[in-house]
mmCIF file of C-alpha atoms in Angstrom:
data_model
loop_
_atom_site.group_PDB
_atom_site.id
_atom_site.type_symbol
_atom_site.label_atom_id
_atom_site.label_comp_id
_atom_site.label_asym_id
_atom_site.label_seq_id
_atom_site.Cartn_x
_atom_site.Cartn_y
_atom_site.Cartn_z
ATOM 1 C CA UNK A 623 -86.709 -9.098 -44.871
ATOM 2 C CA UNK A 624 -88.376 -12.515 -45.171
ATOM 3 C CA UNK A 625 -90.570 -13.595 -48.053
ATOM 4 C CA UNK A 626 -93.743 -13.042 -46.036
ATOM 5 C CA UNK A 627 -92.621 -9.541 -45.020
ATOM 6 C CA UNK A 628 -92.359 -8.273 -48.578
ATOM 7 C CA UNK A 629 -94.933 -5.592 -49.378
ATOM 8 C CA UNK A 630 -96.442 -7.419 -52.334
ATOM 9 C CA UNK A 631 -95.798 -10.313 -54.658
ATOM 10 C CA UNK A 632 -94.733 -9.540 -58.244
ATOM 11 C CA UNK A 633 -97.427 -8.359 -60.657
ATOM 12 C CA UNK A 634 -97.010 -11.482 -62.823
ATOM 13 C CA UNK A 635 -97.830 -13.688 -59.820
ATOM 14 C CA UNK A 636 -100.963 -11.917 -58.653
ATOM 15 C CA UNK A 637 -103.441 -13.972 -60.667
ATOM 16 C CA UNK A 638 -101.500 -17.048 -59.542
ATOM 17 C CA UNK A 639 -102.341 -15.953 -56.000
ATOM 18 C CA UNK A 640 -106.023 -15.943 -56.961
ATOM 19 C CA UNK A 641 -105.580 -19.480 -58.304
ATOM 20 C CA UNK A 642 -103.955 -20.650 -55.054
ATOM 21 C CA UNK A 643 -106.833 -19.292 -52.976
ATOM 22 C CA UNK A 644 -109.280 -20.957 -55.367
ATOM 23 C CA UNK A 645 -107.363 -24.225 -55.110
ATOM 24 C CA UNK A 646 -107.652 -24.202 -51.327
ATOM 25 C CA UNK A 647 -111.360 -23.338 -51.593
ATOM 26 C CA UNK A 648 -112.244 -26.135 -54.015
ATOM 27 C CA UNK A 649 -110.429 -28.646 -51.827
ATOM 28 C CA UNK A 650 -111.669 -27.181 -48.549
ATOM 29 C CA UNK A 651 -115.320 -27.246 -49.595
ATOM 30 C CA UNK A 652 -115.093 -31.042 -49.649
ATOM 31 C CA UNK A 653 -114.636 -31.039 -45.856
ATOM 32 C CA UNK A 654 -118.356 -30.270 -45.582
ATOM 33 C CA UNK A 655 -119.658 -31.685 -48.855
ATOM 34 C CA UNK A 656 -118.317 -35.125 -47.969
ATOM 35 C CA UNK A 657 -121.087 -35.459 -45.381
ATOM 36 C CA UNK A 658 -123.690 -34.719 -48.054
ATOM 37 C CA UNK A 659 -122.083 -37.262 -50.372
ATOM 38 C CA UNK A 660 -121.838 -40.080 -47.851
ATOM 39 C CA UNK A 661 -124.798 -39.640 -45.471
ATOM 40 C CA UNK A 662 -128.478 -38.639 -45.402
ATOM 41 C CA UNK A 663 -129.008 -34.930 -45.917
ATOM 42 C CA UNK A 664 -129.922 -34.042 -42.331
ATOM 43 C CA UNK A 665 -126.443 -35.113 -41.161
ATOM 44 C CA UNK A 666 -125.015 -32.056 -42.933
ATOM 45 C CA UNK A 667 -126.456 -29.748 -40.258
ATOM 46 C CA UNK A 668 -126.758 -32.120 -37.338
ATOM 47 C CA UNK A 669 -124.488 -35.011 -36.320
ATOM 48 C CA UNK A 670 -127.288 -36.344 -34.122
ATOM 49 C CA UNK A 671 -129.240 -37.094 -37.288
ATOM 50 C CA UNK A 672 -126.732 -39.652 -38.575
ATOM 51 C CA UNK A 673 -123.084 -40.616 -38.499
ATOM 52 C CA UNK A 674 -122.207 -40.171 -34.843
ATOM 53 C CA UNK A 675 -122.281 -37.267 -32.372
ATOM 54 C CA UNK A 676 -119.855 -38.505 -29.702
ATOM 55 C CA UNK A 677 -116.144 -39.148 -29.349
ATOM 56 C CA UNK A 678 -114.046 -38.660 -32.463
ATOM 57 C CA UNK A 679 -117.158 -38.098 -34.573
ATOM 58 C CA UNK A 680 -118.142 -35.156 -32.374
ATOM 59 C CA UNK A 681 -114.600 -33.778 -32.627
ATOM 60 C CA UNK A 682 -114.749 -34.104 -36.425
ATOM 61 C CA UNK A 683 -118.026 -32.179 -36.471
ATOM 62 C CA UNK A 684 -116.834 -29.399 -34.165
ATOM 63 C CA UNK A 685 -113.500 -28.885 -35.954
ATOM 64 C CA UNK A 686 -115.290 -28.604 -39.273
ATOM 65 C CA UNK A 687 -117.980 -26.346 -37.862
ATOM 66 C CA UNK A 688 -115.462 -23.928 -36.351
ATOM 67 C CA UNK A 689 -112.959 -23.848 -39.228
ATOM 68 C CA UNK A 690 -114.654 -24.897 -42.457
ATOM 69 C CA UNK A 691 -118.467 -24.934 -42.336
ATOM 70 C CA UNK A 692 -119.690 -22.159 -44.619
ATOM 71 C CA UNK A 693 -116.214 -20.607 -44.805
ATOM 72 C CA UNK A 694 -115.024 -22.588 -47.820
ATOM 73 C CA UNK A 695 -118.351 -22.072 -49.595
ATOM 74 C CA UNK A 696 -118.051 -18.384 -48.799
ATOM 75 C CA UNK A 697 -114.454 -18.265 -49.987
ATOM 76 C CA UNK A 698 -115.522 -19.958 -53.209
ATOM 77 C CA UNK A 699 -118.245 -17.293 -53.572
ATOM 78 C CA UNK A 700 -115.697 -14.500 -52.969
ATOM 79 C CA UNK A 701 -113.596 -15.930 -55.778
ATOM 80 C CA UNK A 702 -116.599 -16.315 -58.057
ATOM 81 C CA UNK A 703 -117.298 -12.597 -57.721
ATOM 82 C CA UNK A 704 -113.643 -11.735 -58.296
ATOM 83 C CA UNK A 705 -113.383 -14.024 -61.332
ATOM 84 C CA UNK A 706 -116.605 -12.666 -62.830
ATOM 85 C CA UNK A 707 -115.208 -9.136 -62.543
ATOM 86 C CA UNK A 708 -111.906 -10.247 -64.075
ATOM 87 C CA UNK A 709 -113.695 -11.768 -67.089
ATOM 88 C CA UNK A 710 -115.797 -8.613 -67.501
ATOM 89 C CA UNK A 711 -112.703 -6.382 -67.371
ATOM 90 C CA UNK A 712 -110.890 -8.514 -69.938
ATOM 91 C CA UNK A 713 -113.901 -8.498 -72.263
ATOM 92 C CA UNK A 714 -114.118 -4.703 -72.063
ATOM 93 C CA UNK A 715 -110.364 -4.386 -72.666
ATOM 94 C CA UNK A 716 -110.742 -6.468 -75.838
ATOM 95 C CA UNK A 717 -113.647 -4.363 -77.099
ATOM 96 C CA UNK A 718 -116.179 -7.169 -76.615
ATOM 97 C CA UNK A 719 -119.655 -6.909 -75.171
ATOM 98 C CA UNK A 720 -119.110 -7.560 -71.473
ATOM 99 C CA UNK A 721 -122.823 -8.299 -71.003
ATOM 100 C CA UNK A 722 -122.854 -10.914 -73.762
ATOM 101 C CA UNK A 723 -119.708 -12.579 -72.454
ATOM 102 C CA UNK A 724 -120.943 -12.602 -68.859
ATOM 103 C CA UNK A 725 -124.472 -13.815 -69.504
ATOM 104 C CA UNK A 726 -123.305 -16.493 -71.919
ATOM 105 C CA UNK A 727 -121.040 -17.843 -69.191
ATOM 106 C CA UNK A 728 -123.796 -17.694 -66.573
ATOM 107 C CA UNK A 729 -126.339 -19.299 -68.896
ATOM 108 C CA UNK A 730 -124.135 -22.287 -69.635
ATOM 109 C CA UNK A 731 -123.103 -22.515 -65.987
ATOM 110 C CA UNK A 732 -126.795 -22.813 -65.134
ATOM 111 C CA UNK A 733 -127.085 -25.696 -67.605
ATOM 112 C CA UNK A 734 -124.067 -27.425 -66.058
ATOM 113 C CA UNK A 735 -125.475 -26.863 -62.588
ATOM 114 C CA UNK A 736 -128.912 -28.279 -63.365
ATOM 115 C CA UNK A 737 -127.406 -31.347 -65.045
ATOM 116 C CA UNK A 738 -125.115 -31.799 -62.055
ATOM 117 C CA UNK A 739 -128.049 -31.423 -59.653
ATOM 118 C CA UNK A 740 -130.404 -33.872 -61.331
ATOM 119 C CA UNK A 741 -127.973 -36.439 -62.712
ATOM 120 C CA UNK A 742 -125.343 -36.681 -59.982
ATOM 121 C CA UNK A 743 -125.790 -34.824 -56.683
ATOM 122 C CA UNK A 744 -128.495 -32.935 -54.835
ATOM 123 C CA UNK A 745 -125.973 -30.531 -53.266
ATOM 124 C CA UNK A 746 -124.998 -28.719 -56.489
ATOM 125 C CA UNK A 747 -124.046 -25.059 -56.004
ATOM 126 C CA UNK A 748 -123.379 -24.144 -59.654
ATOM 127 C CA UNK A 749 -126.989 -23.440 -60.591
ATOM 128 C CA UNK A 750 -127.251 -21.107 -57.589
ATOM 129 C CA UNK A 751 -124.046 -19.299 -58.530
ATOM 130 C CA UNK A 752 -125.269 -18.873 -62.095
ATOM 131 C CA UNK A 753 -128.554 -17.305 -60.976
ATOM 132 C CA UNK A 754 -126.903 -14.983 -58.453
ATOM 133 C CA UNK A 755 -124.154 -14.278 -61.008
ATOM 134 C CA UNK A 756 -126.780 -12.907 -63.378
ATOM 135 C CA UNK A 757 -127.689 -10.338 -60.731
ATOM 136 C CA UNK A 758 -124.027 -9.626 -59.991
ATOM 137 C CA UNK A 759 -123.394 -7.982 -63.378
ATOM 138 C CA UNK A 760 -125.453 -5.001 -62.269
ATOM 139 C CA UNK A 761 -122.754 -4.060 -59.721
ATOM 140 C CA UNK A 762 -119.614 -4.421 -61.872
ATOM 141 C CA UNK A 763 -118.888 -0.680 -62.005
ATOM 142 C CA UNK A 764 -119.592 0.071 -58.356
ATOM 143 C CA UNK A 765 -116.774 1.381 -56.214
ATOM 144 C CA UNK A 766 -115.250 -0.543 -53.335
ATOM 145 C CA UNK A 767 -117.063 1.405 -50.611
ATOM 146 C CA UNK A 768 -120.452 1.030 -52.276
ATOM 147 C CA UNK A 769 -119.939 -2.707 -52.759
ATOM 148 C CA UNK A 770 -118.958 -3.200 -49.116
ATOM 149 C CA UNK A 771 -121.905 -1.145 -47.841
ATOM 150 C CA UNK A 772 -124.354 -3.152 -49.931
ATOM 151 C CA UNK A 773 -122.746 -6.403 -48.758
ATOM 152 C CA UNK A 774 -123.144 -5.366 -45.105
ATOM 153 C CA UNK A 775 -126.778 -4.451 -45.742
ATOM 154 C CA UNK A 776 -127.477 -7.796 -47.390
ATOM 155 C CA UNK A 777 -125.852 -9.908 -44.672
ATOM 156 C CA UNK A 778 -127.822 -7.927 -42.071
ATOM 157 C CA UNK A 779 -131.009 -8.633 -44.023
ATOM 158 C CA UNK A 780 -130.087 -12.322 -44.290
ATOM 159 C CA UNK A 781 -129.565 -12.449 -40.525
ATOM 160 C CA UNK A 782 -132.942 -10.804 -39.868
ATOM 161 C CA UNK A 783 -134.567 -13.253 -42.266
ATOM 162 C CA UNK A 784 -133.107 -16.177 -40.332
ATOM 163 C CA UNK A 785 -134.033 -14.683 -36.952
ATOM 164 C CA UNK A 786 -137.595 -15.882 -37.281
ATOM 165 C CA UNK A 787 -136.566 -19.508 -37.643
ATOM 166 C CA UNK A 788 -135.529 -20.361 -34.044
ATOM 167 C CA UNK A 789 -138.533 -18.373 -32.802
ATOM 168 C CA UNK A 790 -140.817 -20.480 -34.990
ATOM 169 C CA UNK A 791 -139.120 -23.694 -33.841
ATOM 170 C CA UNK A 792 -139.490 -22.770 -30.155
ATOM 171 C CA UNK A 793 -143.124 -21.710 -30.489
ATOM 172 C CA UNK A 794 -143.986 -24.831 -32.434
ATOM 173 C CA UNK A 795 -142.226 -27.062 -29.893
ATOM 174 C CA UNK A 796 -144.377 -25.534 -27.158
ATOM 175 C CA UNK A 797 -147.567 -26.009 -29.192
ATOM 176 C CA UNK A 798 -146.718 -29.587 -30.154
ATOM 177 C CA UNK A 799 -145.928 -30.530 -26.537
ATOM 178 C CA UNK A 800 -149.372 -29.613 -25.212
ATOM 179 C CA UNK A 801 -151.749 -32.464 -24.351
ATOM 180 C CA UNK A 802 -154.295 -31.136 -26.861
ATOM 181 C CA UNK A 803 -151.709 -30.478 -29.610
ATOM 182 C CA UNK A 804 -153.163 -30.408 -33.097
ATOM 183 C CA UNK A 805 -152.025 -32.777 -35.809
ATOM 184 C CA UNK A 806 -150.754 -29.756 -37.741
ATOM 185 C CA UNK A 807 -148.489 -28.686 -34.865
ATOM 186 C CA UNK A 808 -147.073 -32.197 -34.510
ATOM 187 C CA UNK A 809 -146.492 -32.449 -38.244
ATOM 188 C CA UNK A 810 -144.741 -29.071 -38.298
ATOM 189 C CA UNK A 811 -142.466 -30.128 -35.444
ATOM 190 C CA UNK A 812 -141.494 -33.245 -37.352
ATOM 191 C CA UNK A 813 -140.816 -31.093 -40.402
ATOM 192 C CA UNK A 814 -138.343 -29.026 -38.397
ATOM 193 C CA UNK A 815 -136.752 -32.217 -37.097
ATOM 194 C CA UNK A 816 -136.468 -33.610 -40.623
ATOM 195 C CA UNK A 817 -134.712 -30.448 -41.792
ATOM 196 C CA UNK A 818 -132.117 -29.828 -39.084
ATOM 197 C CA UNK A 819 -132.926 -32.015 -36.081
ATOM 198 C CA UNK A 820 -133.268 -35.773 -35.946
ATOM 199 C CA UNK A 821 -135.430 -36.954 -38.864
ATOM 200 C CA UNK A 822 -138.058 -39.635 -38.559
ATOM 201 C CA UNK A 823 -136.662 -43.137 -39.211
ATOM 202 C CA UNK A 824 -138.723 -43.432 -42.394
ATOM 203 C CA UNK A 825 -137.030 -40.311 -43.809
ATOM 204 C CA UNK A 826 -133.571 -41.757 -43.173
ATOM 205 C CA UNK A 827 -134.655 -45.122 -44.556
ATOM 206 C CA UNK A 828 -135.958 -43.480 -47.727
ATOM 207 C CA UNK A 829 -132.634 -41.768 -48.441
ATOM 208 C CA UNK A 830 -130.619 -44.871 -47.625
ATOM 209 C CA UNK A 831 -132.738 -46.971 -49.974
ATOM 210 C CA UNK A 832 -132.491 -44.438 -52.801
ATOM 211 C CA UNK A 833 -128.758 -43.888 -52.687
ATOM 212 C CA UNK A 834 -127.867 -47.483 -51.931
ATOM 213 C CA UNK A 835 -129.919 -48.550 -54.917
ATOM 214 C CA UNK A 836 -129.474 -48.184 -58.660
ATOM 215 C CA UNK A 837 -128.651 -45.037 -60.611
ATOM 216 C CA UNK A 838 -132.350 -44.828 -61.503
ATOM 217 C CA UNK A 839 -133.316 -44.951 -57.814
ATOM 218 C CA UNK A 840 -130.953 -42.071 -57.019
ATOM 219 C CA UNK A 841 -132.146 -40.137 -60.072
ATOM 220 C CA UNK A 842 -135.774 -40.476 -58.977
ATOM 221 C CA UNK A 843 -134.916 -39.256 -55.479
ATOM 222 C CA UNK A 844 -133.181 -36.144 -56.817
ATOM 223 C CA UNK A 845 -136.042 -35.465 -59.214
ATOM 224 C CA UNK A 846 -138.546 -35.401 -56.339
ATOM 225 C CA UNK A 847 -137.403 -32.052 -55.014
ATOM 226 C CA UNK A 848 -134.898 -30.679 -57.531
ATOM 227 C CA UNK A 849 -136.944 -27.583 -58.354
ATOM 228 C CA UNK A 850 -137.574 -26.969 -54.655
ATOM 229 C CA UNK A 851 -133.834 -27.009 -54.008
ATOM 230 C CA UNK A 852 -133.136 -24.448 -56.733
ATOM 231 C CA UNK A 853 -135.800 -22.046 -55.507
ATOM 232 C CA UNK A 854 -135.101 -22.789 -51.843
ATOM 233 C CA UNK A 855 -131.436 -21.865 -52.218
ATOM 234 C CA UNK A 856 -132.289 -18.747 -54.208
ATOM 235 C CA UNK A 857 -134.690 -17.364 -51.617
ATOM 236 C CA UNK A 858 -133.081 -18.944 -48.551
ATOM 237 C CA UNK A 859 -129.406 -17.998 -48.954
ATOM 238 C CA UNK A 860 -129.447 -15.828 -52.075
ATOM 239 C CA UNK A 861 -128.686 -12.622 -50.175
ATOM 240 C CA UNK A 862 -125.801 -14.284 -48.362
ATOM 241 C CA UNK A 863 -124.328 -15.588 -51.617
ATOM 242 C CA UNK A 864 -124.648 -12.183 -53.264
ATOM 243 C CA UNK A 865 -122.967 -10.655 -50.194
ATOM 244 C CA UNK A 866 -119.929 -12.862 -50.668
ATOM 245 C CA UNK A 867 -119.731 -12.232 -54.410
ATOM 246 C CA UNK A 868 -119.928 -8.465 -53.870
ATOM 247 C CA UNK A 869 -117.181 -8.670 -51.251
ATOM 248 C CA UNK A 870 -115.147 -10.722 -53.718
ATOM 249 C CA UNK A 871 -115.491 -7.969 -56.309
ATOM 250 C CA UNK A 872 -114.577 -5.304 -53.731
ATOM 251 C CA UNK A 873 -111.540 -7.225 -52.494
ATOM 252 C CA UNK A 874 -110.412 -7.871 -56.058
ATOM 253 C CA UNK A 875 -110.664 -4.161 -56.868
ATOM 254 C CA UNK A 876 -108.780 -3.302 -53.674
ATOM 255 C CA UNK A 877 -105.930 -5.635 -54.644
ATOM 256 C CA UNK A 878 -106.492 -7.973 -51.689
ATOM 257 C CA UNK A 879 -107.353 -11.080 -53.732
ATOM 258 C CA UNK A 880 -104.646 -10.211 -56.250
ATOM 259 C CA UNK A 881 -102.032 -10.483 -53.506
ATOM 260 C CA UNK A 882 -101.187 -6.767 -53.735
ATOM 261 C CA UNK A 883 -101.603 -5.782 -50.088
ATOM 262 C CA UNK A 884 -98.608 -5.456 -47.762
ATOM 263 C CA UNK A 885 -98.074 -8.477 -45.535
ATOM 264 C CA UNK A 886 -98.877 -6.457 -42.405
ATOM 265 C CA UNK A 887 -102.340 -5.682 -43.734
ATOM 266 C CA UNK A 888 -103.040 -9.355 -44.412
ATOM 267 C CA UNK A 889 -101.822 -10.245 -40.925
ATOM 268 C CA UNK A 890 -104.111 -7.619 -39.419
ATOM 269 C CA UNK A 891 -107.184 -8.998 -41.202
ATOM 270 C CA UNK A 892 -106.149 -12.538 -40.348
ATOM 271 C CA UNK A 893 -106.104 -11.609 -36.653
ATOM 272 C CA UNK A 894 -109.420 -9.758 -36.934
ATOM 273 C CA UNK A 895 -111.163 -12.530 -38.852
ATOM 274 C CA UNK A 896 -109.905 -15.462 -36.832
ATOM 275 C CA UNK A 897 -109.701 -13.515 -33.562
ATOM 276 C CA UNK A 898 -113.436 -12.796 -33.686
ATOM 277 C CA UNK A 899 -114.600 -15.775 -35.712
ATOM 278 C CA UNK A 900 -112.929 -18.744 -34.042
ATOM 279 C CA UNK A 901 -113.988 -17.930 -30.439
ATOM 280 C CA UNK A 902 -117.515 -17.113 -31.630
ATOM 281 C CA UNK A 903 -117.864 -20.320 -33.611
ATOM 282 C CA UNK A 904 -116.347 -22.325 -30.741
ATOM 283 C CA UNK A 905 -118.923 -20.849 -28.353
ATOM 284 C CA UNK A 906 -121.744 -21.642 -30.768
ATOM 285 C CA UNK A 907 -120.446 -25.187 -31.206
ATOM 286 C CA UNK A 908 -120.277 -25.667 -27.435
ATOM 287 C CA UNK A 909 -123.833 -24.338 -27.038
ATOM 288 C CA UNK A 910 -125.279 -26.564 -29.765
ATOM 289 C CA UNK A 911 -123.489 -29.674 -28.496
ATOM 290 C CA UNK A 912 -124.485 -28.935 -24.888
ATOM 291 C CA UNK A 913 -128.108 -28.636 -26.015
ATOM 292 C CA UNK A 914 -127.923 -32.098 -27.529
ATOM 293 C CA UNK A 915 -128.108 -30.776 -31.087
ATOM 294 C CA UNK A 916 -131.799 -30.003 -30.700
ATOM 295 C CA UNK A 917 -133.601 -28.478 -33.670
ATOM 296 C CA UNK A 918 -133.894 -25.200 -31.745
ATOM 297 C CA UNK A 919 -130.180 -25.094 -30.881
ATOM 298 C CA UNK A 920 -129.155 -25.836 -34.463
ATOM 299 C CA UNK A 921 -131.544 -23.240 -35.901
ATOM 300 C CA UNK A 922 -130.346 -20.624 -33.411
ATOM 301 C CA UNK A 923 -126.621 -21.355 -33.406
ATOM 302 C CA UNK A 924 -125.638 -22.951 -36.704
ATOM 303 C CA UNK A 925 -128.118 -21.143 -38.939
ATOM 304 C CA UNK A 926 -128.601 -17.743 -37.259
ATOM 305 C CA UNK A 927 -125.774 -16.694 -34.931
ATOM 306 C CA UNK A 928 -122.994 -17.903 -37.219
ATOM 307 C CA UNK A 929 -124.239 -15.939 -40.243
ATOM 308 C CA UNK A 930 -123.037 -12.376 -39.416
ATOM 309 C CA UNK A 931 -119.638 -13.652 -38.214
ATOM 310 C CA UNK A 932 -118.917 -15.807 -41.249
ATOM 311 C CA UNK A 933 -117.692 -13.013 -43.601
ATOM 312 C CA UNK A 934 -114.918 -12.124 -41.133
ATOM 313 C CA UNK A 935 -113.809 -15.754 -40.986
ATOM 314 C CA UNK A 936 -113.757 -15.921 -44.787
ATOM 315 C CA UNK A 937 -111.582 -12.800 -44.996
ATOM 316 C CA UNK A 938 -109.336 -14.318 -42.334
ATOM 317 C CA UNK A 939 -108.988 -17.492 -44.415
ATOM 318 C CA UNK A 940 -108.211 -15.511 -47.577
ATOM 319 C CA UNK A 941 -105.562 -13.497 -45.717
ATOM 320 C CA UNK A 942 -103.923 -16.634 -44.310
ATOM 321 C CA UNK A 943 -103.826 -18.383 -47.683
ATOM 322 C CA UNK A 944 -102.367 -15.354 -49.458
ATOM 323 C CA UNK A 945 -99.676 -14.989 -46.802
ATOM 324 C CA UNK A 946 -98.756 -18.661 -47.182
ATOM 325 C CA UNK A 947 -98.890 -18.328 -50.976
ATOM 326 C CA UNK A 948 -95.911 -15.985 -50.814
ATOM 327 C CA UNK A 949 -93.764 -18.871 -49.648
ATOM 328 C CA UNK A 950 -93.814 -20.374 -53.118
ATOM 329 C CA UNK A 951 -92.960 -24.053 -53.437
ATOM 330 C CA UNK A 952 -94.228 -27.341 -54.798
ATOM 331 C CA UNK A 953 -97.421 -27.222 -52.707
ATOM 332 C CA UNK A 954 -98.438 -23.719 -53.747
ATOM 333 C CA UNK A 955 -97.732 -24.616 -57.381
ATOM 334 C CA UNK A 956 -99.967 -27.673 -57.040
ATOM 335 C CA UNK A 957 -102.672 -25.618 -55.337
ATOM 336 C CA UNK A 958 -102.515 -23.000 -58.097
ATOM 337 C CA UNK A 959 -103.010 -25.742 -60.699
ATOM 338 C CA UNK A 960 -105.929 -27.134 -58.696
ATOM 339 C CA UNK A 961 -107.418 -23.633 -58.622
ATOM 340 C CA UNK A 962 -107.033 -23.115 -62.360
ATOM 341 C CA UNK A 963 -109.034 -26.317 -62.773
ATOM 342 C CA UNK A 964 -111.519 -25.611 -59.960
ATOM 343 C CA UNK A 965 -114.584 -26.192 -62.163
ATOM 344 C CA UNK A 966 -113.273 -29.558 -63.326
ATOM 345 C CA UNK A 967 -112.095 -30.546 -59.856
ATOM 346 C CA UNK A 968 -115.465 -29.632 -58.338
ATOM 347 C CA UNK A 969 -117.349 -31.802 -60.833
ATOM 348 C CA UNK A 970 -114.791 -34.616 -60.729
ATOM 349 C CA UNK A 971 -115.113 -34.689 -56.943
ATOM 350 C CA UNK A 972 -118.826 -35.351 -57.383
ATOM 351 C CA UNK A 973 -118.189 -38.118 -59.900
ATOM 352 C CA UNK A 974 -115.632 -39.783 -57.649
ATOM 353 C CA UNK A 975 -117.687 -39.448 -54.456
ATOM 354 C CA UNK A 976 -121.025 -40.533 -55.889
ATOM 355 C CA UNK A 977 -119.338 -43.504 -57.530
ATOM 356 C CA UNK A 978 -117.703 -44.435 -54.248
ATOM 357 C CA UNK A 979 -120.735 -43.947 -52.012
ATOM 358 C CA UNK A 980 -123.812 -44.698 -54.115
ATOM 359 C CA UNK A 981 -125.222 -48.154 -54.666
ATOM 360 C CA UNK A 982 -124.452 -48.201 -58.390
ATOM 361 C CA UNK A 983 -120.771 -47.782 -57.466
ATOM 362 C CA UNK A 984 -118.928 -49.063 -54.417
ATOM 363 C CA UNK A 985 -121.992 -48.769 -52.184
ATOM 364 C CA UNK A 986 -120.533 -47.095 -49.064
ATOM 365 C CA UNK A 987 -123.459 -44.692 -48.633
ATOM 366 C CA UNK A 988 -124.355 -44.435 -44.953
ATOM 367 C CA UNK A 989 -121.809 -47.025 -43.812
ATOM 368 C CA UNK A 990 -118.915 -44.764 -42.756
ATOM 369 C CA UNK A 991 -118.924 -42.738 -39.551
ATOM 370 C CA UNK A 992 -118.449 -38.971 -39.708
ATOM 371 C CA UNK A 993 -114.767 -39.250 -38.807
ATOM 372 C CA UNK A 994 -114.161 -42.051 -41.320
ATOM 373 C CA UNK A 995 -115.454 -39.852 -44.134
ATOM 374 C CA UNK A 996 -112.301 -37.765 -43.888
ATOM 375 C CA UNK A 997 -110.161 -40.654 -45.077
ATOM 376 C CA UNK A 998 -112.006 -40.236 -48.381
ATOM 377 C CA UNK A 999 -111.385 -36.475 -48.264
ATOM 378 C CA UNK A 1000 -107.622 -36.949 -47.899
ATOM 379 C CA UNK A 1001 -107.562 -39.436 -50.781
ATOM 380 C CA UNK A 1002 -109.402 -37.044 -53.099
ATOM 381 C CA UNK A 1003 -107.184 -34.136 -52.070
ATOM 382 C CA UNK A 1004 -104.174 -36.211 -53.036
ATOM 383 C CA UNK A 1005 -105.701 -36.990 -56.437
ATOM 384 C CA UNK A 1006 -106.478 -33.322 -57.099
ATOM 385 C CA UNK A 1007 -102.938 -32.255 -56.236
ATOM 386 C CA UNK A 1008 -101.415 -35.069 -58.250
ATOM 387 C CA UNK A 1009 -103.355 -34.716 -61.473
ATOM 388 C CA UNK A 1010 -104.026 -30.970 -61.934
ATOM 389 C CA UNK A 1011 -100.484 -29.779 -62.610
ATOM 390 C CA UNK A 1012 -99.521 -32.578 -65.073
ATOM 391 C CA UNK A 1013 -102.747 -31.969 -66.979
ATOM 392 C CA UNK A 1014 -102.036 -28.242 -67.303
ATOM 393 C CA UNK A 1015 -98.514 -29.016 -68.472
ATOM 394 C CA UNK A 1016 -100.103 -30.366 -71.675
ATOM 395 C CA UNK A 1017 -103.397 -28.473 -71.903
ATOM 396 C CA UNK A 1018 -104.458 -24.845 -71.537
ATOM 397 C CA UNK A 1019 -107.544 -25.604 -69.433
ATOM 398 C CA UNK A 1020 -109.181 -28.350 -67.454
ATOM 399 C CA UNK A 1021 -111.617 -30.422 -69.544
ATOM 400 C CA UNK A 1022 -114.774 -28.849 -68.092
ATOM 401 C CA UNK A 1023 -113.260 -25.344 -68.206
ATOM 402 C CA UNK A 1024 -112.564 -25.942 -71.895
ATOM 403 C CA UNK A 1025 -116.117 -27.170 -72.521
ATOM 404 C CA UNK A 1026 -117.647 -24.231 -70.641
ATOM 405 C CA UNK A 1027 -115.467 -21.749 -72.503
ATOM 406 C CA UNK A 1028 -116.233 -23.314 -75.889
ATOM 407 C CA UNK A 1029 -119.986 -23.312 -75.288
ATOM 408 C CA UNK A 1030 -120.001 -19.743 -73.960
ATOM 409 C CA UNK A 1031 -117.986 -18.495 -76.950
ATOM 410 C CA UNK A 1032 -119.926 -20.528 -79.486
ATOM 411 C CA UNK A 1033 -116.891 -22.284 -80.965
ATOM 412 C CA UNK A 1034 -114.331 -24.910 -79.989
ATOM 413 C CA UNK A 1035 -111.438 -23.264 -78.198
ATOM 414 C CA UNK A 1036 -107.844 -24.477 -78.525
ATOM 415 C CA UNK A 1037 -106.985 -26.720 -75.617
ATOM 416 C CA UNK A 1038 -103.521 -28.154 -76.291
ATOM 417 C CA UNK A 1039 -100.460 -26.129 -75.412
#
């Protein structure tokens, strides 16, 4: 019997498995976030907007769309739900108030997220996780079946919510193309283009000027729409995020994210997730590219059609990582360390990337093509793998994990081993 054929990894290693999955997630999420760090915002959804949509740049986009786009964020959300449940269970086992422990953590996470959003990067996800995490506590005692049913209901509702978007884009395009089109119709069409099509040159120029300028210039740009981003994420993708967190809790309770399933069961879900997800995403990618990355094609394919398939891809990714985690070695040990310091590594990635790209640092914002951005990704991955394990050899937590824990508990926690 090979290592991967064993029915389950030892009990003492099961939380290490959770750390390995988290390590892959925090590194994998950079494959998409790097575009938001190094280019105008519209490039995140549409390569036609900026950064190249042909040749190797198109290949870079399609590979990331099929394999990583939304999947690493979703995997991170799965793990957030699982970790929240783990903290709640430990608090209850110690006779503490689980509600106080949970809401203290979420409250301080919200503070971290808002500071991250306004001071460093518009793409912060922490404030969104904190707000959805406050809702998540309500479902801590639900059984696996109930959690999965609610998750399916929410992702169906999210899909229905998004269904109106391509319809609105198509109807508006028809209205704005008429000879007697109103100024409102033309303005609305440009709004759709600015969001996920090809923005007006002045919109691109505004972002380039802000993020190639001083720290104050970038700060002012983020302050313009910071509150809109918080509320937009909450109402726009809140149900999807809660779906993933609920599935994370269900999969943690089932033993899946603990590494307790037999290898055959992981292989089955890997084949289901990737067997359905990869061909579907490839077809969507082909459709969007063939349509010239129009605003309609992006809204229909990238935003709508991909949504109900994404949970299967995320489960497929989790299954693959856990199977590979059973072949323990130097890489899995490094990934586990990266996962134990996921909060620190997430924030340090922002500090490194904004310093590299923004004008107050190295000033590469908007100068690298989409494919060239991934040279930066590889460099940061190497740093994460190199520094996380040596740090944890001397300290109990990453620096930001320690700060979060100390604030949530109301006293300085021991950090040295």
